[in-house]
Coordinates of C-alpha atoms in Angstrom, one line a residue:
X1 CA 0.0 0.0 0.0
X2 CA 1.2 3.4 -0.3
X3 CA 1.1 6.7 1.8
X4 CA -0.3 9.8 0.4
X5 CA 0.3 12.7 3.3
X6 CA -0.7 16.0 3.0
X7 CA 1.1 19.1 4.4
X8 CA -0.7 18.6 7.3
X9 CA 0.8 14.6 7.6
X10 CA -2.8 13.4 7.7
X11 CA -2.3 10.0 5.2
X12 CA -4.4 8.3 3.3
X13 CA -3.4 5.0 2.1
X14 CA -4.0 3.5 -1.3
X15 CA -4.0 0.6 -3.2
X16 CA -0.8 -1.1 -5.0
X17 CA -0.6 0.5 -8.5
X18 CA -0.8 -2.3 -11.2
X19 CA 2.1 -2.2 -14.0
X20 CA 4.4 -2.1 -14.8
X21 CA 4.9 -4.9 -17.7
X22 CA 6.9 -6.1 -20.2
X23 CA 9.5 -8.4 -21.8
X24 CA 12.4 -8.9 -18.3
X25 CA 16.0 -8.2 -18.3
X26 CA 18.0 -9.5 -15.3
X27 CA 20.4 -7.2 -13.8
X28 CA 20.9 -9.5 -11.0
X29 CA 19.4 -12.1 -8.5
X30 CA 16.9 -9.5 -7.5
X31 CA 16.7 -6.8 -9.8
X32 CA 15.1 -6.8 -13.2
X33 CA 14.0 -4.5 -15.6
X34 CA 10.7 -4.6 -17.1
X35 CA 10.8 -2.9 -20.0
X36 CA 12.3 0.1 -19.3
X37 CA 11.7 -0.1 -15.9
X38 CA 14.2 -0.9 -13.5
X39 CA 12.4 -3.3 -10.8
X40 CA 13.3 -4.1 -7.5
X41 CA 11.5 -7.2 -6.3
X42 CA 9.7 -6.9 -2.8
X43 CA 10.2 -8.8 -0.2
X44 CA 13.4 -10.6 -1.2
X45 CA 17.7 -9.7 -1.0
X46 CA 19.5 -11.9 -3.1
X47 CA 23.4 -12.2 -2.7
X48 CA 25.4 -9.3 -4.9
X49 CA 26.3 -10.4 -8.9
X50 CA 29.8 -10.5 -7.0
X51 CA 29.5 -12.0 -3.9
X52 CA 31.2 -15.2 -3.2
X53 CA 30.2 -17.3 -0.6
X54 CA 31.9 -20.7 1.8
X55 CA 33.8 -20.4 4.9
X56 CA 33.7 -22.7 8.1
X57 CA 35.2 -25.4 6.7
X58 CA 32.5 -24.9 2.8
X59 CA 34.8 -23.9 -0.1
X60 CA 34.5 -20.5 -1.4
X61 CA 32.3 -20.6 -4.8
X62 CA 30.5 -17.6 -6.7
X63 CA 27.0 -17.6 -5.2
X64 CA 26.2 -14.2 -6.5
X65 CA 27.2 -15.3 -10.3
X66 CA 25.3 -18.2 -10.0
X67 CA 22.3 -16.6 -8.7
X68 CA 21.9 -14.5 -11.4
X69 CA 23.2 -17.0 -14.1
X70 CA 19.7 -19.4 -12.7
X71 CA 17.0 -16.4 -12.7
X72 CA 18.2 -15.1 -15.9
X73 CA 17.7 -18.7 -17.3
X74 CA 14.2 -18.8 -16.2
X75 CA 13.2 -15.4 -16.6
X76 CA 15.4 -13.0 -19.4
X77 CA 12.9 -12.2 -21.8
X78 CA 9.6 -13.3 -20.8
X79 CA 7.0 -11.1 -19.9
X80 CA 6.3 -10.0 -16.6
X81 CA 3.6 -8.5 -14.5
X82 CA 4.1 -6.0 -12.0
X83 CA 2.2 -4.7 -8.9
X84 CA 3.8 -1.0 -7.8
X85 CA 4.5 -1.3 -4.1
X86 CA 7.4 1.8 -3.6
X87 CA 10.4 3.3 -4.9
X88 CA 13.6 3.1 -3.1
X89 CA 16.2 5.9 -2.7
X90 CA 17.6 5.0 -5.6
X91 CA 14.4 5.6 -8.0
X92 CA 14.4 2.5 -8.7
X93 CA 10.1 0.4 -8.3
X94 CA 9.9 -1.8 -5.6
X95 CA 6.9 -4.2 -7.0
X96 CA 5.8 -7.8 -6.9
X97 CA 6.4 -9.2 -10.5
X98 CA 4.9 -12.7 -12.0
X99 CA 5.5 -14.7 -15.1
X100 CA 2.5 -17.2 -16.7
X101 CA 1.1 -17.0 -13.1
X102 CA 4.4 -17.4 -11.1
X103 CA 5.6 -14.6 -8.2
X104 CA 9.0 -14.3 -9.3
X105 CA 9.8 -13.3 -5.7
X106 CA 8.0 -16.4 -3.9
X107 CA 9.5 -19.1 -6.7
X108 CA 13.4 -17.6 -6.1
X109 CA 12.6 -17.7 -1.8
X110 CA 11.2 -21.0 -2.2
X111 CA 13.7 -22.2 -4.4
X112 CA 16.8 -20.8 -1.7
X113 CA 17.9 -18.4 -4.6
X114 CA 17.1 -15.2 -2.4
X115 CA 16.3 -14.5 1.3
X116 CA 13.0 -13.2 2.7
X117 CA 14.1 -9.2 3.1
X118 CA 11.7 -9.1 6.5
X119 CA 13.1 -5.5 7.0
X120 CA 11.0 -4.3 4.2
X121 CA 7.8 -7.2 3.6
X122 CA 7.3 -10.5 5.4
X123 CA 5.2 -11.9 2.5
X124 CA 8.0 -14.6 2.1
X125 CA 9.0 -15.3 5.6
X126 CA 7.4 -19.2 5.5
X127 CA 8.5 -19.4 2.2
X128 CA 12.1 -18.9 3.7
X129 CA 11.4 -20.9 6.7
X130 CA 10.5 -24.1 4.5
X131 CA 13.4 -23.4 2.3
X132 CA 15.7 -23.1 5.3
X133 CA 14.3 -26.7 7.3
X134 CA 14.9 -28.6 3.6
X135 CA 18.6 -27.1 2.7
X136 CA 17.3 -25.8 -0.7
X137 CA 20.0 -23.6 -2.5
X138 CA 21.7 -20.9 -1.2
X139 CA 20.7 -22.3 2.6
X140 CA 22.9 -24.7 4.8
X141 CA 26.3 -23.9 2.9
X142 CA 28.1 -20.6 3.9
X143 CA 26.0 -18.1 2.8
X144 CA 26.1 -14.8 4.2
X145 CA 23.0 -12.9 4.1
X146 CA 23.2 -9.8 1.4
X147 CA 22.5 -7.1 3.6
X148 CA 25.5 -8.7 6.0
X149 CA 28.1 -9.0 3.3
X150 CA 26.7 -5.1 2.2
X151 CA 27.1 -3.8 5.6
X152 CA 30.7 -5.8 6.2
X153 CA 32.2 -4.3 2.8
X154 CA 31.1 -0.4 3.5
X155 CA 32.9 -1.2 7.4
X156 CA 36.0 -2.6 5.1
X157 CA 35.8 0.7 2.5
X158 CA 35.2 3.2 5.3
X159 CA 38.0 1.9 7.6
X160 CA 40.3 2.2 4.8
X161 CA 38.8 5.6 3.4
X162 CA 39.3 7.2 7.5
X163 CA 42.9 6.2 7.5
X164 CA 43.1 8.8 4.6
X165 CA 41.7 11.3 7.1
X166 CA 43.8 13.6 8.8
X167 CA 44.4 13.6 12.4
X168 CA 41.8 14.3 14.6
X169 CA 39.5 15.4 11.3
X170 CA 37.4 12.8 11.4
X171 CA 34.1 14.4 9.6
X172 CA 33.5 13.5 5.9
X173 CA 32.5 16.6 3.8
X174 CA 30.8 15.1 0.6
X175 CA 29.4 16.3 -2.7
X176 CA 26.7 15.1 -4.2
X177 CA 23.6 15.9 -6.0
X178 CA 22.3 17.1 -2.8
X179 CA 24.6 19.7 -2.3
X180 CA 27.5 19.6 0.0
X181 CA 26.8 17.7 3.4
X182 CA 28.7 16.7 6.1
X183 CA 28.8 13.4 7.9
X184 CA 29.2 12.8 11.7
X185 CA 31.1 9.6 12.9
X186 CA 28.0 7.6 14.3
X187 CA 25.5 9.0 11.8
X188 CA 23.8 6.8 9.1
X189 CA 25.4 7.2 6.3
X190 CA 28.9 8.2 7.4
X191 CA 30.3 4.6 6.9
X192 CA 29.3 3.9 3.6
X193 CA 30.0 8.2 2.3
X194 CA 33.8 7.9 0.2
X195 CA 35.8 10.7 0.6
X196 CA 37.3 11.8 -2.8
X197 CA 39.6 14.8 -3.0
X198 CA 40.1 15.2 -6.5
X199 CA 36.2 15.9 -6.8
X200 CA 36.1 18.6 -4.5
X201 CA 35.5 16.3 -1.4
X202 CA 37.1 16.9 2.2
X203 CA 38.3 15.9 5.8
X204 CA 36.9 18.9 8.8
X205 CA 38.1 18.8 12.2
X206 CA 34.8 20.2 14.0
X207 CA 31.4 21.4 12.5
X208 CA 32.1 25.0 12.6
X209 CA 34.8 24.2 9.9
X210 CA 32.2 22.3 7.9
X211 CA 29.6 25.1 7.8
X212 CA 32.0 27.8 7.4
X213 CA 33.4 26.1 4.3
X214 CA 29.7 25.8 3.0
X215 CA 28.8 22.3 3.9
X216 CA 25.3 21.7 5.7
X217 CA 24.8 18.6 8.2
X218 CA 23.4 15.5 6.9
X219 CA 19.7 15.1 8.4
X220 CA 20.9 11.6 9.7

């Protein structure tokens, strides 16, 4: 469902917008395009094209490649049809797809080729749960969820991007689209924010540094 809120914030909710559809383009184990929209499937987080996978004793093989290798074989260029759920912050539509009467999301849970995403919908959580108690796929050999091996490479990139930082400067002034904002050590996105110099992008010691150079704080 979404939201509609006024100025007021008094919302109204809605029903799922229907669409949209069209021939399917995998991008990856849970991201297609449908037509010339870029899709991401509700409800699920499948590992990244590049993630490889093993560990405790399980050799490490290319989950991520093989992930999208198997949905691309069932799905690249058959028609989908899509139920609008959101949009994420990266534009891209957050919907419920199916093929010939298949939930693309449901078949690739079931089938322990993605995990339920219960942050975001739990319409997949038994699907998971019956996956998980029979070892299909991905389950029972070294897998690390997505969102883990997401959050353990922006902890490896930022550790490695604040030895860059001078001493004692430890906020991150960054450009983007959004203008120029500055990160404090414990906010949301200061982890995963890269500090580039050679696109403008710098170290402050203390806040008054960051505003007087132009920067504005980051609203989380």
């Amino acid at each position: 469902m979404f939201k509609l809120c006024s100025v007021l914030m008094i919302c109204v909710a809605t029903a799922a917008l229907a669409g949209p559809d069209g021939r399917v383009r995998v991008i990856d184990g849970d991201t297609i395009d449908v037509g010339a929209t870029r899709v991401r499937l509700l409800g699920i987080d499948a590992p990244e094209a590049d993630q490889s996978c093993g560990g405790d004793g399980v050799p490490m093989w290319a989950c991520g490649s093989w992930v999208t290798q198997t949905v691309r074989a069932r799905y690249e260029g058959r028609t989908a049809h899509c139920t609008v759920h959101d949009t994420d912050r990266y534009g891209r539509t957050v919907a419920t797809c199916d093929v010939d009467g298949e939930d693309i999301g449901r078949h690739l849970v079931q089938n322990g080729l993605a995990f339920a995403y219960r942050k975001y919908s739990m319409i997949y959580d038994l699907d998971e749960k019956i996956a998980v108690v029979n070892d299909v796929g991905l389950h029972g050999a070294g897998v690390m969820p997505p969102a883990e091996y997401r959050a353990a490479g922006r902890a490896a990139r930022a550790q490695v991007n604040l030895a860059t930082a001078p001493q004692g400067c430890a906020i991150k002034g960054n450009i983007s689209k959004s203008g120029r904002i500055y990160h404090m050590p414990g906010q949301a996105w200061y982890d995963g924010t890269r500090i580039a110099p050679e696109k403008g992008e710098r170290w402050f010691c203390s806040e008054a540094e960051a505003r007087a150079a132009g920067w504005r704080p980051a609203r989380r």
